[in-house]
mmCIF file of C-alpha atoms and ligand atoms in Angstrom:
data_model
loop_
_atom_site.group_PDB
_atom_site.id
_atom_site.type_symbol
_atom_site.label_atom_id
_atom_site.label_comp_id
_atom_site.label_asym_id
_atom_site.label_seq_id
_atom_site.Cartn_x
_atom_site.Cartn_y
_atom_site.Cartn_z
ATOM 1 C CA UNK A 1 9.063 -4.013 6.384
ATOM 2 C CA UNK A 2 5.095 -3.665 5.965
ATOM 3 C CA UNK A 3 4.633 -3.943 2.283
ATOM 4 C CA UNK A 4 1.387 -2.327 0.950
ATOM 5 C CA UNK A 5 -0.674 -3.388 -1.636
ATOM 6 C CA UNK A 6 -3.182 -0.215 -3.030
ATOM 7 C CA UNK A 7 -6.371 -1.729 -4.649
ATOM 8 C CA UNK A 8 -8.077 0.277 -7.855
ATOM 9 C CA UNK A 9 -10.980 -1.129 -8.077
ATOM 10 C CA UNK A 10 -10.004 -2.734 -11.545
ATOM 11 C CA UNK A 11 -10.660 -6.418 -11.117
ATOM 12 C CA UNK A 12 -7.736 -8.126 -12.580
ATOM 13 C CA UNK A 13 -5.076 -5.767 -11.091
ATOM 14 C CA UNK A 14 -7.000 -6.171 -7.943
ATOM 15 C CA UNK A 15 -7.604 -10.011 -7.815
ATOM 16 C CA UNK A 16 -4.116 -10.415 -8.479
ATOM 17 C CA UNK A 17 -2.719 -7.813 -5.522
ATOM 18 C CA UNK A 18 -5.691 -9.908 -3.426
ATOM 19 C CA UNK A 19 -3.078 -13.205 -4.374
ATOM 20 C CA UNK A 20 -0.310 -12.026 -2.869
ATOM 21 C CA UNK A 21 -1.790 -11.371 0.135
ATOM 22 C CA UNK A 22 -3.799 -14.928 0.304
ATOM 23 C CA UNK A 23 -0.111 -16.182 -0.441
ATOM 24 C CA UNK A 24 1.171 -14.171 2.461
ATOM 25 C CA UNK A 25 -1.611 -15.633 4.859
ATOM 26 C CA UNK A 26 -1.011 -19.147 3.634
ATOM 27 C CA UNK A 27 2.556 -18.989 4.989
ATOM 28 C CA UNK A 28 1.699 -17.841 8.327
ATOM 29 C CA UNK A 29 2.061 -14.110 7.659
ATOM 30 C CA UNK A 30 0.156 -11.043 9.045
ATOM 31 C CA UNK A 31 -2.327 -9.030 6.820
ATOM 32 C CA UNK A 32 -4.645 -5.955 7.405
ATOM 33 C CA UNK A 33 -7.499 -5.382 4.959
ATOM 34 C CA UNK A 34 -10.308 -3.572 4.980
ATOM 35 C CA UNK A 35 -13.935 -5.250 6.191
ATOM 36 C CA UNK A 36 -17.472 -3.175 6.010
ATOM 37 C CA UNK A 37 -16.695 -2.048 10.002
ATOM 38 C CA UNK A 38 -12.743 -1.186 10.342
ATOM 39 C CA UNK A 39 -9.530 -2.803 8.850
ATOM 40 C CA UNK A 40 -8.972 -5.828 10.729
ATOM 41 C CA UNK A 41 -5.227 -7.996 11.207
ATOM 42 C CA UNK A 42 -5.845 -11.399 9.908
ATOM 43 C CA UNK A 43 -3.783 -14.871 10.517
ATOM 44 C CA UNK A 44 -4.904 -18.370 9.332
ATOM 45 C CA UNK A 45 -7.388 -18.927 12.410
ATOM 46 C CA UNK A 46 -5.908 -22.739 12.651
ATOM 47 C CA UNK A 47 -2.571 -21.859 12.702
ATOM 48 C CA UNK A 48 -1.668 -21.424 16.769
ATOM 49 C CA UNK A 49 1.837 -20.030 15.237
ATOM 50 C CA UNK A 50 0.340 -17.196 12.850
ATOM 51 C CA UNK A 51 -2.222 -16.033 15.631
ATOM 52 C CA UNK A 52 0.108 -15.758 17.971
ATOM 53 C CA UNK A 53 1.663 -12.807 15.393
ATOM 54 C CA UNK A 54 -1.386 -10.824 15.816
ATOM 55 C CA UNK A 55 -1.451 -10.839 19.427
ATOM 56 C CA UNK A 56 2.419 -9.956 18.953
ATOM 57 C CA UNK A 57 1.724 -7.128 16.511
ATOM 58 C CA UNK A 58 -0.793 -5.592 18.652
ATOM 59 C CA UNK A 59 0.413 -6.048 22.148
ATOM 60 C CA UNK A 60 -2.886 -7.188 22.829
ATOM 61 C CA UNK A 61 -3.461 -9.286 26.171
ATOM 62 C CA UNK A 62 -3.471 -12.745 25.241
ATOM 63 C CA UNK A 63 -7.074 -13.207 27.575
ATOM 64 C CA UNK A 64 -8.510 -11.179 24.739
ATOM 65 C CA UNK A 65 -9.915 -13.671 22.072
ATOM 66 C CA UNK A 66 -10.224 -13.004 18.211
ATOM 67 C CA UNK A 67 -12.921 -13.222 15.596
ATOM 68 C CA UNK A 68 -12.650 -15.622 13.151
ATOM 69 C CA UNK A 69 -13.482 -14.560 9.654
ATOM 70 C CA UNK A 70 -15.530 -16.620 6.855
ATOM 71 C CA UNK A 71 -17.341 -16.901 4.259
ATOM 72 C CA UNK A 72 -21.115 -16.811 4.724
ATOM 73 C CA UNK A 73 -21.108 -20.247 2.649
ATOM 74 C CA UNK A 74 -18.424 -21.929 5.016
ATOM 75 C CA UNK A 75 -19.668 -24.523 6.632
ATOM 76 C CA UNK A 76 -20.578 -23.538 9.979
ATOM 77 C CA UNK A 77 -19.032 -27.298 11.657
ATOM 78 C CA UNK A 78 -15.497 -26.165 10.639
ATOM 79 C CA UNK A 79 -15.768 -23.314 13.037
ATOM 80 C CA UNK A 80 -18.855 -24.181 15.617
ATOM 81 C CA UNK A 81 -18.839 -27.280 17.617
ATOM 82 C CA UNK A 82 -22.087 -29.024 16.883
ATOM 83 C CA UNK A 83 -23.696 -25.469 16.082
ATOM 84 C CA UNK A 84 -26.980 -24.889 17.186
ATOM 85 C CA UNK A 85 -30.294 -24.725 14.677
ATOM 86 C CA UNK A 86 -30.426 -21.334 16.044
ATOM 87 C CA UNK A 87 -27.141 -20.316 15.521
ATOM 88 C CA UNK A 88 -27.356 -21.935 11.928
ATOM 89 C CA UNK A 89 -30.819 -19.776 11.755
ATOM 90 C CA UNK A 90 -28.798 -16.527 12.549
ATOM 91 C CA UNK A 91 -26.076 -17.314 10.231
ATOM 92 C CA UNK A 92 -27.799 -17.819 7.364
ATOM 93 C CA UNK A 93 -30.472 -14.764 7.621
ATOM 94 C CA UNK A 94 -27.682 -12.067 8.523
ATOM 95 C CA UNK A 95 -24.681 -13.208 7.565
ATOM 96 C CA UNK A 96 -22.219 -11.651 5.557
ATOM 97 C CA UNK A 97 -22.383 -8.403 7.518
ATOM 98 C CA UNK A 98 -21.106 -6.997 10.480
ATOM 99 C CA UNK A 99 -22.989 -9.036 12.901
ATOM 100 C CA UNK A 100 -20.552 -11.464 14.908
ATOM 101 C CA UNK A 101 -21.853 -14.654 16.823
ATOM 102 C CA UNK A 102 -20.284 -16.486 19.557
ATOM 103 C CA UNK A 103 -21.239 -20.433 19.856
ATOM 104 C CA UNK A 104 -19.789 -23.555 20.829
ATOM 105 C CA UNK A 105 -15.696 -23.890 20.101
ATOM 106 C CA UNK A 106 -14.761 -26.397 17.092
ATOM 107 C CA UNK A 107 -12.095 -28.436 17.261
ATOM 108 C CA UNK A 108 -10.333 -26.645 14.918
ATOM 109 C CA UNK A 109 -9.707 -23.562 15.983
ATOM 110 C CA UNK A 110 -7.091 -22.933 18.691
ATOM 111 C CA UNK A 111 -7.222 -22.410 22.054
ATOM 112 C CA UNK A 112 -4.909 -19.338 21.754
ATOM 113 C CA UNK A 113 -7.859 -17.725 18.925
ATOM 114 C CA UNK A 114 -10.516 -17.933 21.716
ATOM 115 C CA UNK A 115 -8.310 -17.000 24.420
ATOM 116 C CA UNK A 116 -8.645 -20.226 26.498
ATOM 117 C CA UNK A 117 -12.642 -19.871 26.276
ATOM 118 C CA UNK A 118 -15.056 -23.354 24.996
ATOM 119 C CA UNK A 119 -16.640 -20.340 22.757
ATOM 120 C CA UNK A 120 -15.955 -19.237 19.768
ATOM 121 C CA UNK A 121 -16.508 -15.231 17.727
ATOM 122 C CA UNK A 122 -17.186 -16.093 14.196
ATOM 123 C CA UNK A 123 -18.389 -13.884 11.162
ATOM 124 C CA UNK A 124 -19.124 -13.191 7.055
ATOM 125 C CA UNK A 125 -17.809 -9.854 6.482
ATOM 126 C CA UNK A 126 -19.755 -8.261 3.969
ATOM 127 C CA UNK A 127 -16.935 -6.290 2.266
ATOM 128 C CA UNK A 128 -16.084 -7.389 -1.188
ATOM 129 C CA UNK A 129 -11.969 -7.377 -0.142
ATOM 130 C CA UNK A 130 -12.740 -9.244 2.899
ATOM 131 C CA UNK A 131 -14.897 -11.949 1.243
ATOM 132 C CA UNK A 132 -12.287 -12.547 -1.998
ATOM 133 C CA UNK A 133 -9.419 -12.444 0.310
ATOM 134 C CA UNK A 134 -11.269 -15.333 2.302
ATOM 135 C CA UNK A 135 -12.454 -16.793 -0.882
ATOM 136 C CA UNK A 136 -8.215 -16.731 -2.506
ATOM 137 C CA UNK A 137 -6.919 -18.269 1.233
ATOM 138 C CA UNK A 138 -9.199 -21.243 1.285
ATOM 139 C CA UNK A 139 -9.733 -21.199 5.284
ATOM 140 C CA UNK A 140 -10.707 -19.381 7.930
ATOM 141 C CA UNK A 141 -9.730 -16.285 8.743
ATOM 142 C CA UNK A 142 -8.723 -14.633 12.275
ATOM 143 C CA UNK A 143 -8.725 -10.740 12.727
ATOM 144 C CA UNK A 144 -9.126 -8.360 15.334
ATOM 145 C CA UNK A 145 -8.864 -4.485 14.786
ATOM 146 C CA UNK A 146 -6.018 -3.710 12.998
ATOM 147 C CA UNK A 147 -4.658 -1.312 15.848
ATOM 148 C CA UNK A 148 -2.010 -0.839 18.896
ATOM 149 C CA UNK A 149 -3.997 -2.719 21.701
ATOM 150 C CA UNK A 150 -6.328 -0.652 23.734
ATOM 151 C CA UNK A 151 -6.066 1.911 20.999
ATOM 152 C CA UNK A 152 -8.846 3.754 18.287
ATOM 153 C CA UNK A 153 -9.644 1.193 15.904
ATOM 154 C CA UNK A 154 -8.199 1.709 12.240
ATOM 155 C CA UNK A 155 -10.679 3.298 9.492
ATOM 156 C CA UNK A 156 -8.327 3.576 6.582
ATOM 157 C CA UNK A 157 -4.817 1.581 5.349
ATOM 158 C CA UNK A 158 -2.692 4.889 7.186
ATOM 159 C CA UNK A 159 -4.348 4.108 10.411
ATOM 160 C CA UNK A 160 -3.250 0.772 10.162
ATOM 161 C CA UNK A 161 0.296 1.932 9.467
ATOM 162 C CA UNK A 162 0.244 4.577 11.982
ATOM 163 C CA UNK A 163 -0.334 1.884 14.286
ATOM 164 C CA UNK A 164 1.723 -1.232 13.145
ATOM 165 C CA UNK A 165 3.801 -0.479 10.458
ATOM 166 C CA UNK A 166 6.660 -2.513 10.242
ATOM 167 C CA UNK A 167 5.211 -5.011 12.759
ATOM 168 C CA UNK A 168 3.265 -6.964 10.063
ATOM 169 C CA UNK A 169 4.022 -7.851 6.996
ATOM 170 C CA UNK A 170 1.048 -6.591 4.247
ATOM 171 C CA UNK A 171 -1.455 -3.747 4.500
ATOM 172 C CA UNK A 172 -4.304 -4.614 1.510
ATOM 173 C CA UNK A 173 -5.287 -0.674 1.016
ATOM 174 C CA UNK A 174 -9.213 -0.920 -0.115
ATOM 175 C CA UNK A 175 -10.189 2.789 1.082
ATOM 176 C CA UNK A 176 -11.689 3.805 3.751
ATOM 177 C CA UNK A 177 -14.202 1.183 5.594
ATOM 178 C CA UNK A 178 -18.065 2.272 5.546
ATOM 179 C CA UNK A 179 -19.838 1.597 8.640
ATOM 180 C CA UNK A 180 -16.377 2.662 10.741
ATOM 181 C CA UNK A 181 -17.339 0.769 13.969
ATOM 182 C CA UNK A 182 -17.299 -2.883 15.337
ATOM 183 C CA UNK A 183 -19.927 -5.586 14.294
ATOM 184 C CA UNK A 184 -22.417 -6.412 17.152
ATOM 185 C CA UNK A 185 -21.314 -9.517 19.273
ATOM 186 C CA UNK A 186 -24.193 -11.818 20.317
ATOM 187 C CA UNK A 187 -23.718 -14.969 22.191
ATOM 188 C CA UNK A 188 -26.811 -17.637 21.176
ATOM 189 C CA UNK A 189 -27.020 -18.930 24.643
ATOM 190 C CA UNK A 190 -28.622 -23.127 24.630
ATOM 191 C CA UNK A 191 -31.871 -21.760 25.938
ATOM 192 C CA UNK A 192 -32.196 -19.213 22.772
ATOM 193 C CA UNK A 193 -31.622 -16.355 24.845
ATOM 194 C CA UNK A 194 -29.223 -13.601 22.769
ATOM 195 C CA UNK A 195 -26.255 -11.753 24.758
ATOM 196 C CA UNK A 196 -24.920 -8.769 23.812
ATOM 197 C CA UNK A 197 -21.443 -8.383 24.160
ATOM 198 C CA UNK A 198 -21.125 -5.062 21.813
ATOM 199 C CA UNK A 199 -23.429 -2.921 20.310
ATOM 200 C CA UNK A 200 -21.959 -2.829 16.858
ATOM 201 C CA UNK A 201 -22.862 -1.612 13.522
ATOM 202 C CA UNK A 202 -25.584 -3.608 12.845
ATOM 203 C CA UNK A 203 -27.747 -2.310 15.937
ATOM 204 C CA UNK A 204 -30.211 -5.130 17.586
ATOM 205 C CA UNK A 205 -33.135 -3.102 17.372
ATOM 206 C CA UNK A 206 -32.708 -3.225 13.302
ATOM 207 C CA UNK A 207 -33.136 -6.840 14.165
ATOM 208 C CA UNK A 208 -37.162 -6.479 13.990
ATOM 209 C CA UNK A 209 -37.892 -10.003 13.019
ATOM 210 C CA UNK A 210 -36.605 -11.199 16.416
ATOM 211 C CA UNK A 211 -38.572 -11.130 19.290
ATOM 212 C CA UNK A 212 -36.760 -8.039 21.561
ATOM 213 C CA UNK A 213 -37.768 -10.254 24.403
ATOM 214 C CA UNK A 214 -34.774 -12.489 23.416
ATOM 215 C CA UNK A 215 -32.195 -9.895 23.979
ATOM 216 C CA UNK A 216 -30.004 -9.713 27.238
ATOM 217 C CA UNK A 217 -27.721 -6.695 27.667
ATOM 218 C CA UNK A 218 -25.244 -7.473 30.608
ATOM 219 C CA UNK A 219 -24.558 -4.226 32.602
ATOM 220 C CA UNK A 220 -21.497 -2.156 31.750
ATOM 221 C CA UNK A 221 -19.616 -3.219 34.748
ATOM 222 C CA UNK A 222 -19.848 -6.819 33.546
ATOM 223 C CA UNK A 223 -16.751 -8.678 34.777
ATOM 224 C CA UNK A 224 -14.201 -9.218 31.735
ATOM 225 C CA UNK A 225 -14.572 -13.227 31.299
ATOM 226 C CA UNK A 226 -17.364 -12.815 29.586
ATOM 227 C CA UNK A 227 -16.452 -10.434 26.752
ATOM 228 C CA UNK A 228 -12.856 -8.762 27.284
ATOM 229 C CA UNK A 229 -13.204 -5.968 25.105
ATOM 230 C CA UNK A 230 -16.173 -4.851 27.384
ATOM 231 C CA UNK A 231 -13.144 -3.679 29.466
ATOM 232 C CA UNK A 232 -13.894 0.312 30.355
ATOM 233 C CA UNK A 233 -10.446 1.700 28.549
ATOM 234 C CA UNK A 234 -10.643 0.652 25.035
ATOM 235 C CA UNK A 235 -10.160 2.728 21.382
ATOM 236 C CA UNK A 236 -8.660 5.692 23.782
ATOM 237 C CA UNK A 237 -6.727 8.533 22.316
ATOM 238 C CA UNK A 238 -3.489 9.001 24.311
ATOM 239 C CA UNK A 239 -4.384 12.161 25.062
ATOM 240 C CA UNK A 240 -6.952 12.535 28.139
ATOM 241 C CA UNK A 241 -9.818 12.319 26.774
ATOM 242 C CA UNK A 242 -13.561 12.758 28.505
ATOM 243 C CA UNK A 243 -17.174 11.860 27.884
ATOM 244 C CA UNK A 244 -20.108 14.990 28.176
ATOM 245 C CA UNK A 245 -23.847 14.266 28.317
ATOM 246 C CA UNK A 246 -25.629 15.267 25.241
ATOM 247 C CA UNK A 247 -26.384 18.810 25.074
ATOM 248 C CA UNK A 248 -24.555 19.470 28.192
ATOM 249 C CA UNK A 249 -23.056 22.938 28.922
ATOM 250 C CA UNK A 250 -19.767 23.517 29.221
ATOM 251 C CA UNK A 251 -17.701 25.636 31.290
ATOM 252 C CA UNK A 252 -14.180 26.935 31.052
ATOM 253 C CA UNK A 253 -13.247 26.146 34.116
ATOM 254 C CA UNK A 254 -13.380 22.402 33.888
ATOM 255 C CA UNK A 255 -10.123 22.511 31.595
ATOM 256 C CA UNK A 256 -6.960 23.525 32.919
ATOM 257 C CA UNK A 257 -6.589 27.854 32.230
ATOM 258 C CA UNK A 258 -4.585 28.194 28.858
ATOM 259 C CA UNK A 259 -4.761 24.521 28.217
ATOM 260 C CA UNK A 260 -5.210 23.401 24.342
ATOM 261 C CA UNK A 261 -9.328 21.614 24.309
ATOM 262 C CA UNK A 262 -10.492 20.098 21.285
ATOM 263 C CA UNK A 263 -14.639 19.485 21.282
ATOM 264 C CA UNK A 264 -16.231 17.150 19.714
ATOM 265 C CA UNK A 265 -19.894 17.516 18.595
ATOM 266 C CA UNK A 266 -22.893 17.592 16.739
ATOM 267 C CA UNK A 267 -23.089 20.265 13.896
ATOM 268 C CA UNK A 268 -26.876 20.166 13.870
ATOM 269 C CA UNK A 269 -26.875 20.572 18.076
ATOM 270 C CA UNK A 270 -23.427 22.797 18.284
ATOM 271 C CA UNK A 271 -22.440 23.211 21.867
ATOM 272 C CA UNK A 272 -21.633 27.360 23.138
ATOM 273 C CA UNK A 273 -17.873 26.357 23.606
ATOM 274 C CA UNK A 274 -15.893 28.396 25.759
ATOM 275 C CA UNK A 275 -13.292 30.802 24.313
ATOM 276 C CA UNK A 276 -10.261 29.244 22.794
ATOM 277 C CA UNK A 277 -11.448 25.558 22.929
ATOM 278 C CA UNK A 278 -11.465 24.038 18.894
ATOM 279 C CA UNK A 279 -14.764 22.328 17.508
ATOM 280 C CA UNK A 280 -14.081 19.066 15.668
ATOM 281 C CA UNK A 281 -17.223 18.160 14.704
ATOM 282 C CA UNK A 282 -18.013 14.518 14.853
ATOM 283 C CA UNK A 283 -21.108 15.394 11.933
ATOM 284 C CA UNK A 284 -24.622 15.630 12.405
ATOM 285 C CA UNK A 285 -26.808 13.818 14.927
ATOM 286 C CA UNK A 286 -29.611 13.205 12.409
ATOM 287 C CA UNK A 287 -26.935 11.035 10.087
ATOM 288 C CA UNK A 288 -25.242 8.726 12.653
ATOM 289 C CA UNK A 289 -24.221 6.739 9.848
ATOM 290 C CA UNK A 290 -21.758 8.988 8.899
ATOM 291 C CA UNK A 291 -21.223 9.786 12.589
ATOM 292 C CA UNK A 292 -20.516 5.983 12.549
ATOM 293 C CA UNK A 293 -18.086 6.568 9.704
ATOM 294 C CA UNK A 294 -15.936 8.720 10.887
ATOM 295 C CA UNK A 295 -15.742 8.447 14.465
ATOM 296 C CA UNK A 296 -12.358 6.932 14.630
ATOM 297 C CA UNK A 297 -10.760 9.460 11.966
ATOM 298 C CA UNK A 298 -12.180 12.104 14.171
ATOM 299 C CA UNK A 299 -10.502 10.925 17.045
ATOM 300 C CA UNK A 300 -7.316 9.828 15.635
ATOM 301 C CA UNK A 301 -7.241 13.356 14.254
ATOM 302 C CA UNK A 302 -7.902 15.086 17.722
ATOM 303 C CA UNK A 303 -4.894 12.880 19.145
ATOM 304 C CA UNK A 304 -2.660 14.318 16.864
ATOM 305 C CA UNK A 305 -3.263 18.104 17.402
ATOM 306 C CA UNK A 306 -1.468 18.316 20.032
ATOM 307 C CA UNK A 307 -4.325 19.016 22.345
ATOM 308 C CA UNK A 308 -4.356 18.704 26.143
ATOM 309 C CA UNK A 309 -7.797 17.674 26.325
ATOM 310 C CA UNK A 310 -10.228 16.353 24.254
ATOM 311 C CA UNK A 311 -13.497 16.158 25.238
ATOM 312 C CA UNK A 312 -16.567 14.175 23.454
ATOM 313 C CA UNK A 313 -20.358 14.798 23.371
ATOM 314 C CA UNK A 314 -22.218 11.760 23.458
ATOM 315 C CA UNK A 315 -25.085 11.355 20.635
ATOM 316 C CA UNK A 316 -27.727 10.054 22.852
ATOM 317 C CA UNK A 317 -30.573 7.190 21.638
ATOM 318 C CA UNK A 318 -31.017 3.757 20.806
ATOM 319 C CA UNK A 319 -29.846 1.776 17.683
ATOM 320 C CA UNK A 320 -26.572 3.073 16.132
ATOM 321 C CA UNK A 321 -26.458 5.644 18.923
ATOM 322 C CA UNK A 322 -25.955 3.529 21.484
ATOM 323 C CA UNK A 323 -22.776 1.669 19.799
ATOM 324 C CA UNK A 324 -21.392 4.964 19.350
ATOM 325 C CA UNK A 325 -21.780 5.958 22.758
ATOM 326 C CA UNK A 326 -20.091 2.802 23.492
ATOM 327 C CA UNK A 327 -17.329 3.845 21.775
ATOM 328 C CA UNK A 328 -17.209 7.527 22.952
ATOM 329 C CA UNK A 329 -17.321 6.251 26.856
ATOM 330 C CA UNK A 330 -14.495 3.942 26.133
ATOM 331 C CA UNK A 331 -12.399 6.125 24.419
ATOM 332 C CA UNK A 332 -13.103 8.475 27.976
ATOM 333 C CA UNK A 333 -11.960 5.376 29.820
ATOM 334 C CA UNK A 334 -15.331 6.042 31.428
ATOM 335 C CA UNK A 335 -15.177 9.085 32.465
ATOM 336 C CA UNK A 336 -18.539 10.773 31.868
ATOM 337 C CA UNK A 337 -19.065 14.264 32.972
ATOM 338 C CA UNK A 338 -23.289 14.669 33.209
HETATM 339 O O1 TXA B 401 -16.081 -5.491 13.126
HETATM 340 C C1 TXA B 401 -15.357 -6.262 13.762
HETATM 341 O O2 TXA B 401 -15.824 -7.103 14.543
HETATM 342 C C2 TXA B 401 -13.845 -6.149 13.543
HETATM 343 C C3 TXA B 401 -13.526 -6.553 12.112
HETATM 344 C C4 TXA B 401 -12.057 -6.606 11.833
HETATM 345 O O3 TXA B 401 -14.153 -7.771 11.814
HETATM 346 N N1 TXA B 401 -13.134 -6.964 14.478
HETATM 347 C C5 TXA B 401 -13.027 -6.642 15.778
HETATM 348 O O4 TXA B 401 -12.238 -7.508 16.501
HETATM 349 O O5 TXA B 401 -13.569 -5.676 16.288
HETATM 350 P P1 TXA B 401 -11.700 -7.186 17.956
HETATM 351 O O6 TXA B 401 -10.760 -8.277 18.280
HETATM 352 O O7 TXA B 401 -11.184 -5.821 17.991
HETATM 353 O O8 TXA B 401 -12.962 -7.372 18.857
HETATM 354 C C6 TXA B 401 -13.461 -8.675 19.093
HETATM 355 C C7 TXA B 401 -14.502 -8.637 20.170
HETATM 356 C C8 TXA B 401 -13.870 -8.357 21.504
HETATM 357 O O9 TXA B 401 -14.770 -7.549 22.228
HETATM 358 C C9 TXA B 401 -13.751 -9.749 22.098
HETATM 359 O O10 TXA B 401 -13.679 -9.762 23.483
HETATM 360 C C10 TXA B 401 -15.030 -10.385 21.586
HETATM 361 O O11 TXA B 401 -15.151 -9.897 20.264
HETATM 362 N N2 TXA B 401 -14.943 -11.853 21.555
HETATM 363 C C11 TXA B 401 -14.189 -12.615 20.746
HETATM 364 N N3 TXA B 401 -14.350 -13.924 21.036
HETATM 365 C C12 TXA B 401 -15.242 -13.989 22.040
HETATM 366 C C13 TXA B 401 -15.814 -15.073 22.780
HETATM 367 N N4 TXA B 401 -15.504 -16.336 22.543
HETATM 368 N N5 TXA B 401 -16.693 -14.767 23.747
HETATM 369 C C14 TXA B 401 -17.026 -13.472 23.996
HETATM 370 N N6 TXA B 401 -16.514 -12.408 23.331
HETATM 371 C C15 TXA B 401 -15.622 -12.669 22.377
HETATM 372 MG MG1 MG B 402 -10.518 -3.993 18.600
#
């Protein structure tokens, strides 16, 4: 049985609903709650036994490693070995957010956390449910996205219990999350270079006090040590699902004749569809925010209409454009029709 715990927003009633769930996580349980990107599943981050859950839950490959989840006050040795002034810098000018940085493995945290790997994913989420439910638990935090491995990443408590209900043991209900895709994983390499793993929701190019020069951005095909959840199938829909170029024309013979297509695109830049197929819009290109928001609703909505094809117009552009189109090519599996 999932048990699930619906927040008000009234501070007592919620503080003491937050209790039960730091309870839960002190005895090696399993709890989603929401953070400012998507709900993630969180396990004490020292405890090999209660990670292991997660990866249980999930039926995520164990050679995909977790982020661990503080406080933006925790101190940064519990988590880091021997952290870097750099990484230190980092942490204190953007953390809590949804900015995630990968450093030196400390001694603490598991093996099975990072997957095997001397590094270490650590953040400060900035949403008020994340940071008291750190605050009530006293320690670290581990959480990946609170979905079915491989599939769209949960926006709201139901997605969470579409996915796993019954497979964890508390959903903390705090709405719906606000910027609705990952954080942005940099690796502070020793010689202060910056790797992108993901373009996230906090986009590097928002970043303007860092010199762009310092920014690396491996090629897609990058092989899957380095990040795993660079691999090309990732927040898929079960139906098929493929990529278009922006703006791209579309034809009716690239679906199947009498086959059920679902569209999704821009209202501001609507696409001529061919007869029969359904718009979903995904919003409007000049508010990616809100593009942002509700990507993964959208999605999860298209792979439950029954559709035989669903097929997704990219946005285009730099900054939060590119992490969406990040997502959208991943949720193709890479398929990209240009
Ligand atoms: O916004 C987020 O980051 C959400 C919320 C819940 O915080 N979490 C999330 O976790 O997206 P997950 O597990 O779905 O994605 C973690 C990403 C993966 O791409 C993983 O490969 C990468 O971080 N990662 C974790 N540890 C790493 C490490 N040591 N080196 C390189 N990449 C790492
Ligand atoms: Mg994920």
């Amino acid at each position: 049985m999932t048990e699930v715990l619906r927040l008000t927003g009234e501070a007592a009633h919620d503080d003491e609903l937050l209790a039960r769930a730091a309870s839960v996580l002190r005895a090696g349980g399993t709890v989603a709650f929401p953070t400012e990107t998507v709900y993630g599943l969180g396990a004490l981050a020292f405890s090999d036994d209660a990670v292991q859950r997660v990866f249980t839950a999930k039926g995520r490959a164990s050679d995909d490693p977790l982020i661990v989840h503080v406080l933006a006050e925790w101190p940064l040795d519990d988590v880091y070995r021997t952290p870097s002034a750099e990484l230190r810098r980092l942490a204190a000018t953007y953390w809590p957010g949804p900015l995630t940085l990968v450093g030196p493995r400390g001694a603490r945290v598991p093996a099975v956390v990072t997957a095997g790997l001397d590094t270490v994913a650590v953040r400060a989420p900035a949403h008020p449910v994340a940071s008291r439910l750190l605050e009530l638990t006293g320690a670290p935090i581990a959480a990946p996205s609170a979905n079915r491995f491989t599939y769209v990443s949960p926006t709201t408590a139901q997605h969470v219990l579409d996915d796993l209900a019954g497979r964890i043991d508390l959903v903390v209900d705090g709405g719906p999350t606000i910027a609705g895709i990952e954080s942005t994983v940099l690796r502070v390499e020793c010689d202060g270079t910056l790797t992108v793993l993901r373009h996230g929701a906090l986009p590097v190019e928002w970043l303007t006090d860092e010199d762009p020069d310092r920014f690396v951005d491996p090629s897609e095909d990058q092989d899957r040590t380095a990040s795993p959840g660079r691999a090309v199938r990732h927040y898929s829909p079960r139906t098929p699902t493929v990529a278009v170029a922006p703006g791209r024309a579309l034809a009716a013979h690239e679906a199947t004749a009498g086959s059920r297509v679902g569209h999704l695109g821009y209202r501001d830049a609507p696409a001529v569809l061919p007869a029969r197929w359904t718009a979903m819009p995904l919003g409007a290109r000049a508010d990616l925010a809100a593009v942002a928001r509700d990507l993964y609703a959208t999605l999860r909505a298209a792979d439950a209409a029954g559709l035989d094809l669903i097929v997704v117009e990219l946005c285009g552009g730099t900054g939060l454009g590119r992490a969406i189109d990040d997502r959208i090519r991943r949720a193709a599996s890479g398929v990209v029709l240009c």
